[in-house]
Amino acid sequence: MTNVIAFPLPPNTMTGEIILRLPQVKGRCGLGRASIYAGVKNGTFPAPVKLGERAVGWLASSVDAWIQTRIQASHQKVAA
């Protein structure tokens, strides 16, 4: 008999957080891979969460917060 763990919901939604992989992050924020990783290195873009040995993802809430700060900064420049 095989042990199968069944979740009523996908595991990432059980915590209320959604994890985005790189293609989703790129589509959501409009940046390319190099710009995303440069921003992570410079501390200007959210750092990814390690998912496995060779996999990372970003919390959707962190990416969305980053997008909101960019929008606010853009509006402040226009108003000034």
PDB file of N, CA and C in Angstrom:
ATOM      1  N   MET A   1       0.847  -1.183   0.000  1.00  0.00           N
ATOM      2  CA  MET A   1       0.000   0.000   0.000  1.00  0.00           C
ATOM      3  C   MET A   1       0.887   1.239   0.000  1.00  0.00           C
ATOM      4  N   THR A   2       0.554   2.181  -0.837  1.00  0.00           N
ATOM      5  CA  THR A   2       1.319   3.404  -0.959  1.00  0.00           C
ATOM      6  C   THR A   2       0.725   4.479  -0.071  1.00  0.00           C
ATOM      7  N   ASN A   3       1.588   5.225   0.577  1.00  0.00           N
ATOM      8  CA  ASN A   3       1.122   6.356   1.381  1.00  0.00           C
ATOM      9  C   ASN A   3       0.923   7.552   0.469  1.00  0.00           C
ATOM     10  N   VAL A   4      -0.283   8.017   0.370  1.00  0.00           N
ATOM     11  CA  VAL A   4      -0.605   9.173  -0.443  1.00  0.00           C
ATOM     12  C   VAL A   4      -1.160  10.240   0.472  1.00  0.00           C
ATOM     13  N   ILE A   5      -0.582  11.413   0.363  1.00  0.00           N
ATOM     14  CA  ILE A   5      -1.061  12.546   1.153  1.00  0.00           C
ATOM     15  C   ILE A   5      -1.938  13.378   0.245  1.00  0.00           C
ATOM     16  N   ALA A   6      -3.182  13.514   0.594  1.00  0.00           N
ATOM     17  CA  ALA A   6      -4.117  14.300  -0.204  1.00  0.00           C
ATOM     18  C   ALA A   6      -4.445  15.594   0.522  1.00  0.00           C
ATOM     19  N   PHE A   7      -4.309  16.690  -0.176  1.00  0.00           N
ATOM     20  CA  PHE A   7      -4.640  17.992   0.377  1.00  0.00           C
ATOM     21  C   PHE A   7      -5.974  18.436  -0.216  1.00  0.00           C
ATOM     22  N   PRO A   8      -6.852  18.990   0.586  1.00  0.00           N
ATOM     23  CA  PRO A   8      -8.106  19.488   0.037  1.00  0.00           C
ATOM     24  C   PRO A   8      -7.892  20.697  -0.870  1.00  0.00           C
ATOM     25  N   LEU A   9      -6.825  21.431  -0.650  1.00  0.00           N
ATOM     26  CA  LEU A   9      -6.453  22.578  -1.468  1.00  0.00           C
ATOM     27  C   LEU A   9      -4.985  22.438  -1.841  1.00  0.00           C
ATOM     28  N   PRO A  10      -4.543  23.107  -2.901  1.00  0.00           N
ATOM     29  CA  PRO A  10      -3.109  23.077  -3.189  1.00  0.00           C
ATOM     30  C   PRO A  10      -2.326  23.563  -1.970  1.00  0.00           C
ATOM     31  N   PRO A  11      -1.184  22.950  -1.658  1.00  0.00           N
ATOM     32  CA  PRO A  11      -0.435  23.292  -0.436  1.00  0.00           C
ATOM     33  C   PRO A  11      -0.136  24.769  -0.265  1.00  0.00           C
ATOM     34  N   ASN A  12       0.164  25.498  -1.336  1.00  0.00           N
ATOM     35  CA  ASN A  12       0.526  26.902  -1.175  1.00  0.00           C
ATOM     36  C   ASN A  12      -0.651  27.784  -0.791  1.00  0.00           C
ATOM     37  N   THR A  13      -1.897  27.347  -1.027  1.00  0.00           N
ATOM     38  CA  THR A  13      -3.030  28.177  -0.637  1.00  0.00           C
ATOM     39  C   THR A  13      -3.487  27.901   0.790  1.00  0.00           C
ATOM     40  N   MET A  14      -2.974  26.839   1.384  1.00  0.00           N
ATOM     41  CA  MET A  14      -3.359  26.529   2.762  1.00  0.00           C
ATOM     42  C   MET A  14      -2.840  27.582   3.730  1.00  0.00           C
ATOM     43  N   THR A  15      -1.736  28.240   3.385  1.00  0.00           N
ATOM     44  CA  THR A  15      -1.188  29.285   4.237  1.00  0.00           C
ATOM     45  C   THR A  15      -1.732  30.660   3.874  1.00  0.00           C
ATOM     46  N   GLY A  16      -2.476  30.722   2.801  1.00  0.00           N
ATOM     47  CA  GLY A  16      -2.978  32.009   2.340  1.00  0.00           C
ATOM     48  C   GLY A  16      -2.016  32.712   1.409  1.00  0.00           C
ATOM     49  N   GLU A  17      -0.856  32.150   1.177  1.00  0.00           N
ATOM     50  CA  GLU A  17       0.142  32.733   0.283  1.00  0.00           C
ATOM     51  C   GLU A  17       0.180  31.964  -1.027  1.00  0.00           C
ATOM     52  N   ILE A  18       0.449  32.672  -2.079  1.00  0.00           N
ATOM     53  CA  ILE A  18       0.632  32.061  -3.386  1.00  0.00           C
ATOM     54  C   ILE A  18       2.081  32.266  -3.783  1.00  0.00           C
ATOM     55  N   ILE A  19       2.700  31.217  -4.254  1.00  0.00           N
ATOM     56  CA  ILE A  19       4.090  31.288  -4.695  1.00  0.00           C
ATOM     57  C   ILE A  19       4.109  31.362  -6.210  1.00  0.00           C
ATOM     58  N   LEU A  20       4.806  32.351  -6.721  1.00  0.00           N
ATOM     59  CA  LEU A  20       4.938  32.550  -8.162  1.00  0.00           C
ATOM     60  C   LEU A  20       6.300  32.063  -8.618  1.00  0.00           C
ATOM     61  N   ARG A  21       6.335  31.373  -9.722  1.00  0.00           N
ATOM     62  CA  ARG A  21       7.603  30.983 -10.331  1.00  0.00           C
ATOM     63  C   ARG A  21       8.045  32.105 -11.264  1.00  0.00           C
ATOM     64  N   LEU A  22       9.275  32.052 -11.733  1.00  0.00           N
ATOM     65  CA  LEU A  22       9.866  33.147 -12.498  1.00  0.00           C
ATOM     66  C   LEU A  22       9.018  33.604 -13.686  1.00  0.00           C
ATOM     67  N   PRO A  23       8.498  32.711 -14.532  1.00  0.00           N
ATOM     68  CA  PRO A  23       7.681  33.213 -15.655  1.00  0.00           C
ATOM     69  C   PRO A  23       6.466  34.021 -15.197  1.00  0.00           C
ATOM     70  N   GLN A  24       5.869  33.629 -14.088  1.00  0.00           N
ATOM     71  CA  GLN A  24       4.726  34.367 -13.554  1.00  0.00           C
ATOM     72  C   GLN A  24       5.164  35.720 -13.010  1.00  0.00           C
ATOM     73  N   VAL A  25       6.314  35.761 -12.347  1.00  0.00           N
ATOM     74  CA  VAL A  25       6.835  37.027 -11.811  1.00  0.00           C
ATOM     75  C   VAL A  25       7.148  37.976 -12.966  1.00  0.00           C
ATOM     76  N   LYS A  26       7.786  37.467 -13.996  1.00  0.00           N
ATOM     77  CA  LYS A  26       8.111  38.288 -15.162  1.00  0.00           C
ATOM     78  C   LYS A  26       6.851  38.879 -15.781  1.00  0.00           C
ATOM     79  N   GLY A  27       5.831  38.073 -15.928  1.00  0.00           N
ATOM     80  CA  GLY A  27       4.582  38.552 -16.499  1.00  0.00           C
ATOM     81  C   GLY A  27       3.864  39.546 -15.608  1.00  0.00           C
ATOM     82  N   ARG A  28       3.987  39.344 -14.321  1.00  0.00           N
ATOM     83  CA  ARG A  28       3.281  40.201 -13.361  1.00  0.00           C
ATOM     84  C   ARG A  28       3.933  41.573 -13.231  1.00  0.00           C
ATOM     85  N   CYS A  29       5.257  41.614 -13.231  1.00  0.00           N
ATOM     86  CA  CYS A  29       5.928  42.895 -12.980  1.00  0.00           C
ATOM     87  C   CYS A  29       6.505  43.540 -14.247  1.00  0.00           C
ATOM     88  N   GLY A  30       6.579  42.785 -15.333  1.00  0.00           N
ATOM     89  CA  GLY A  30       7.064  43.365 -16.583  1.00  0.00           C
ATOM     90  C   GLY A  30       8.570  43.436 -16.711  1.00  0.00           C
ATOM     91  N   LEU A  31       9.295  42.853 -15.789  1.00  0.00           N
ATOM     92  CA  LEU A  31      10.759  42.833 -15.854  1.00  0.00           C
ATOM     93  C   LEU A  31      11.237  41.514 -16.421  1.00  0.00           C
ATOM     94  N   GLY A  32      12.446  41.514 -16.939  1.00  0.00           N
ATOM     95  CA  GLY A  32      13.067  40.288 -17.413  1.00  0.00           C
ATOM     96  C   GLY A  32      13.842  39.605 -16.295  1.00  0.00           C
ATOM     97  N   ARG A  33      14.316  38.410 -16.591  1.00  0.00           N
ATOM     98  CA  ARG A  33      15.046  37.604 -15.607  1.00  0.00           C
ATOM     99  C   ARG A  33      16.244  38.343 -15.025  1.00  0.00           C
ATOM    100  N   ALA A  34      17.046  38.931 -15.907  1.00  0.00           N
ATOM    101  CA  ALA A  34      18.261  39.615 -15.440  1.00  0.00           C
ATOM    102  C   ALA A  34      17.925  40.800 -14.539  1.00  0.00           C
ATOM    103  N   SER A  35      16.888  41.548 -14.891  1.00  0.00           N
ATOM    104  CA  SER A  35      16.498  42.704 -14.071  1.00  0.00           C
ATOM    105  C   SER A  35      15.956  42.264 -12.718  1.00  0.00           C
ATOM    106  N   ILE A  36      15.214  41.173 -12.706  1.00  0.00           N
ATOM    107  CA  ILE A  36      14.679  40.658 -11.437  1.00  0.00           C
ATOM    108  C   ILE A  36      15.817  40.255 -10.514  1.00  0.00           C
ATOM    109  N   TYR A  37      16.746  39.465 -11.021  1.00  0.00           N
ATOM    110  CA  TYR A  37      17.850  39.014 -10.174  1.00  0.00           C
ATOM    111  C   TYR A  37      18.800  40.143  -9.794  1.00  0.00           C
ATOM    112  N   ALA A  38      18.957  41.139 -10.666  1.00  0.00           N
ATOM    113  CA  ALA A  38      19.767  42.315 -10.306  1.00  0.00           C
ATOM    114  C   ALA A  38      19.083  43.073  -9.175  1.00  0.00           C
ATOM    115  N   GLY A  39      17.761  43.194  -9.245  1.00  0.00           N
ATOM    116  CA  GLY A  39      17.011  43.859  -8.180  1.00  0.00           C
ATOM    117  C   GLY A  39      17.102  43.112  -6.862  1.00  0.00           C
ATOM    118  N   VAL A  40      17.070  41.783  -6.928  1.00  0.00           N
ATOM    119  CA  VAL A  40      17.228  40.981  -5.710  1.00  0.00           C
ATOM    120  C   VAL A  40      18.605  41.236  -5.110  1.00  0.00           C
ATOM    121  N   LYS A  41      19.619  41.231  -5.960  1.00  0.00           N
ATOM    122  CA  LYS A  41      20.994  41.445  -5.481  1.00  0.00           C
ATOM    123  C   LYS A  41      21.161  42.835  -4.867  1.00  0.00           C
ATOM    124  N   ASN A  42      20.527  43.845  -5.472  1.00  0.00           N
ATOM    125  CA  ASN A  42      20.634  45.228  -4.987  1.00  0.00           C
ATOM    126  C   ASN A  42      19.692  45.526  -3.828  1.00  0.00           C
ATOM    127  N   GLY A  43      18.782  44.597  -3.539  1.00  0.00           N
ATOM    128  CA  GLY A  43      17.828  44.829  -2.466  1.00  0.00           C
ATOM    129  C   GLY A  43      16.646  45.683  -2.888  1.00  0.00           C
ATOM    130  N   THR A  44      16.433  45.835  -4.197  1.00  0.00           N
ATOM    131  CA  THR A  44      15.325  46.651  -4.680  1.00  0.00           C
ATOM    132  C   THR A  44      14.156  45.815  -5.189  1.00  0.00           C
ATOM    133  N   PHE A  45      14.280  44.502  -5.133  1.00  0.00           N
ATOM    134  CA  PHE A  45      13.212  43.590  -5.541  1.00  0.00           C
ATOM    135  C   PHE A  45      13.142  42.483  -4.503  1.00  0.00           C
ATOM    136  N   PRO A  46      11.956  41.973  -4.213  1.00  0.00           N
ATOM    137  CA  PRO A  46      11.841  40.930  -3.181  1.00  0.00           C
ATOM    138  C   PRO A  46      12.707  39.703  -3.483  1.00  0.00           C
ATOM    139  N   ALA A  47      13.282  39.157  -2.452  1.00  0.00           N
ATOM    140  CA  ALA A  47      14.100  37.947  -2.604  1.00  0.00           C
ATOM    141  C   ALA A  47      13.195  36.732  -2.783  1.00  0.00           C
ATOM    142  N   PRO A  48      13.650  35.764  -3.551  1.00  0.00           N
ATOM    143  CA  PRO A  48      12.844  34.552  -3.726  1.00  0.00           C
ATOM    144  C   PRO A  48      12.907  33.659  -2.494  1.00  0.00           C
ATOM    145  N   VAL A  49      11.957  32.747  -2.440  1.00  0.00           N
ATOM    146  CA  VAL A  49      11.885  31.735  -1.390  1.00  0.00           C
ATOM    147  C   VAL A  49      12.404  30.438  -1.983  1.00  0.00           C
ATOM    148  N   LYS A  50      13.303  29.783  -1.286  1.00  0.00           N
ATOM    149  CA  LYS A  50      13.840  28.521  -1.786  1.00  0.00           C
ATOM    150  C   LYS A  50      12.776  27.437  -1.635  1.00  0.00           C
ATOM    151  N   LEU A  51      12.445  26.773  -2.743  1.00  0.00           N
ATOM    152  CA  LEU A  51      11.426  25.742  -2.745  1.00  0.00           C
ATOM    153  C   LEU A  51      12.029  24.343  -2.743  1.00  0.00           C
ATOM    154  N   GLY A  52      13.221  24.229  -3.233  1.00  0.00           N
ATOM    155  CA  GLY A  52      13.893  22.943  -3.318  1.00  0.00           C
ATOM    156  C   GLY A  52      15.345  23.162  -3.643  1.00  0.00           C
ATOM    157  N   GLU A  53      16.008  22.108  -3.980  1.00  0.00           N
ATOM    158  CA  GLU A  53      17.439  22.208  -4.258  1.00  0.00           C
ATOM    159  C   GLU A  53      17.743  23.155  -5.416  1.00  0.00           C
ATOM    160  N   ARG A  54      16.896  23.123  -6.452  1.00  0.00           N
ATOM    161  CA  ARG A  54      17.141  23.958  -7.627  1.00  0.00           C
ATOM    162  C   ARG A  54      15.900  24.738  -8.042  1.00  0.00           C
ATOM    163  N   ALA A  55      15.063  25.076  -7.092  1.00  0.00           N
ATOM    164  CA  ALA A  55      13.831  25.790  -7.420  1.00  0.00           C
ATOM    165  C   ALA A  55      13.573  26.911  -6.426  1.00  0.00           C
ATOM    166  N   VAL A  56      13.165  28.055  -6.960  1.00  0.00           N
ATOM    167  CA  VAL A  56      12.785  29.189  -6.123  1.00  0.00           C
ATOM    168  C   VAL A  56      11.455  29.739  -6.615  1.00  0.00           C
ATOM    169  N   GLY A  57      10.828  30.508  -5.764  1.00  0.00           N
ATOM    170  CA  GLY A  57       9.594  31.186  -6.123  1.00  0.00           C
ATOM    171  C   GLY A  57       9.484  32.461  -5.312  1.00  0.00           C
ATOM    172  N   TRP A  58       8.574  33.305  -5.692  1.00  0.00           N
ATOM    173  CA  TRP A  58       8.372  34.567  -4.998  1.00  0.00           C
ATOM    174  C   TRP A  58       6.976  34.596  -4.411  1.00  0.00           C
ATOM    175  N   LEU A  59       6.840  35.152  -3.232  1.00  0.00           N
ATOM    176  CA  LEU A  59       5.516  35.314  -2.645  1.00  0.00           C
ATOM    177  C   LEU A  59       4.767  36.369  -3.454  1.00  0.00           C
ATOM    178  N   ALA A  60       3.567  36.025  -3.871  1.00  0.00           N
ATOM    179  CA  ALA A  60       2.761  36.956  -4.666  1.00  0.00           C
ATOM    180  C   ALA A  60       2.546  38.265  -3.913  1.00  0.00           C
ATOM    181  N   SER A  61       2.357  38.172  -2.612  1.00  0.00           N
ATOM    182  CA  SER A  61       2.139  39.386  -1.819  1.00  0.00           C
ATOM    183  C   SER A  61       3.358  40.307  -1.847  1.00  0.00           C
ATOM    184  N   SER A  62       4.552  39.741  -1.868  1.00  0.00           N
ATOM    185  CA  SER A  62       5.778  40.548  -1.930  1.00  0.00           C
ATOM    186  C   SER A  62       5.923  41.220  -3.286  1.00  0.00           C
ATOM    187  N   VAL A  63       5.638  40.476  -4.340  1.00  0.00           N
ATOM    188  CA  VAL A  63       5.725  41.041  -5.693  1.00  0.00           C
ATOM    189  C   VAL A  63       4.665  42.136  -5.863  1.00  0.00           C
ATOM    190  N   ASP A  64       3.465  41.876  -5.378  1.00  0.00           N
ATOM    191  CA  ASP A  64       2.396  42.875  -5.476  1.00  0.00           C
ATOM    192  C   ASP A  64       2.735  44.137  -4.687  1.00  0.00           C
ATOM    193  N   ALA A  65       3.344  43.975  -3.518  1.00  0.00           N
ATOM    194  CA  ALA A  65       3.757  45.135  -2.715  1.00  0.00           C
ATOM    195  C   ALA A  65       4.824  45.934  -3.463  1.00  0.00           C
ATOM    196  N   TRP A  66       5.754  45.239  -4.117  1.00  0.00           N
ATOM    197  CA  TRP A  66       6.800  45.911  -4.902  1.00  0.00           C
ATOM    198  C   TRP A  66       6.158  46.704  -6.037  1.00  0.00           C
ATOM    199  N   ILE A  67       5.183  46.105  -6.721  1.00  0.00           N
ATOM    200  CA  ILE A  67       4.489  46.782  -7.819  1.00  0.00           C
ATOM    201  C   ILE A  67       3.806  48.050  -7.290  1.00  0.00           C
ATOM    202  N   GLN A  68       3.152  47.956  -6.129  1.00  0.00           N
ATOM    203  CA  GLN A  68       2.473  49.122  -5.552  1.00  0.00           C
ATOM    204  C   GLN A  68       3.458  50.243  -5.222  1.00  0.00           C
ATOM    205  N   THR A  69       4.645  49.894  -4.715  1.00  0.00           N
ATOM    206  CA  THR A  69       5.640  50.934  -4.419  1.00  0.00           C
ATOM    207  C   THR A  69       6.107  51.611  -5.699  1.00  0.00           C
ATOM    208  N   ARG A  70       6.223  50.843  -6.780  1.00  0.00           N
ATOM    209  CA  ARG A  70       6.621  51.426  -8.071  1.00  0.00           C
ATOM    210  C   ARG A  70       5.545  52.374  -8.587  1.00  0.00           C
ATOM    211  N   ILE A  71       4.288  51.982  -8.423  1.00  0.00           N
ATOM    212  CA  ILE A  71       3.175  52.832  -8.854  1.00  0.00           C
ATOM    213  C   ILE A  71       3.155  54.122  -8.039  1.00  0.00           C
ATOM    214  N   GLN A  72       3.302  54.000  -6.720  1.00  0.00           N
ATOM    215  CA  GLN A  72       3.301  55.183  -5.859  1.00  0.00           C
ATOM    216  C   GLN A  72       4.464  56.104  -6.190  1.00  0.00           C
ATOM    217  N   ALA A  73       5.645  55.543  -6.421  1.00  0.00           N
ATOM    218  CA  ALA A  73       6.812  56.357  -6.765  1.00  0.00           C
ATOM    219  C   ALA A  73       6.575  57.080  -8.090  1.00  0.00           C
ATOM    220  N   SER A  74       5.947  56.404  -9.026  1.00  0.00           N
ATOM    221  CA  SER A  74       5.648  57.004 -10.319  1.00  0.00           C
ATOM    222  C   SER A  74       4.680  58.168 -10.180  1.00  0.00           C
ATOM    223  N   HIS A  75       3.673  58.010  -9.334  1.00  0.00           N
ATOM    224  CA  HIS A  75       2.682  59.077  -9.129  1.00  0.00           C
ATOM    225  C   HIS A  75       3.300  60.266  -8.406  1.00  0.00           C
ATOM    226  N   GLN A  76       4.235  60.007  -7.498  1.00  0.00           N
ATOM    227  CA  GLN A  76       4.885  61.112  -6.786  1.00  0.00           C
ATOM    228  C   GLN A  76       5.747  61.922  -7.729  1.00  0.00           C
ATOM    229  N   LYS A  77       6.410  61.269  -8.667  1.00  0.00           N
ATOM    230  CA  LYS A  77       7.242  62.001  -9.651  1.00  0.00           C
ATOM    231  C   LYS A  77       6.392  62.865 -10.559  1.00  0.00           C
ATOM    232  N   VAL A  78       5.218  62.370 -10.932  1.00  0.00           N
ATOM    233  CA  VAL A  78       4.318  63.131 -11.792  1.00  0.00           C
ATOM    234  C   VAL A  78       3.781  64.350 -11.059  1.00  0.00           C
ATOM    235  N   ALA A  79       3.463  64.174  -9.770  1.00  0.00           N
ATOM    236  CA  ALA A  79       2.900  65.272  -8.970  1.00  0.00           C
ATOM    237  C   ALA A  79       3.939  66.341  -8.652  1.00  0.00           C
ATOM    238  N   ALA A  80       5.215  65.979  -8.647  1.00  0.00           N
ATOM    239  CA  ALA A  80       6.250  66.929  -8.249  1.00  0.00           C
ATOM    240  C   ALA A  80       6.598  67.923  -9.331  1.00  0.00           C
TER     241      ALA A  80
END
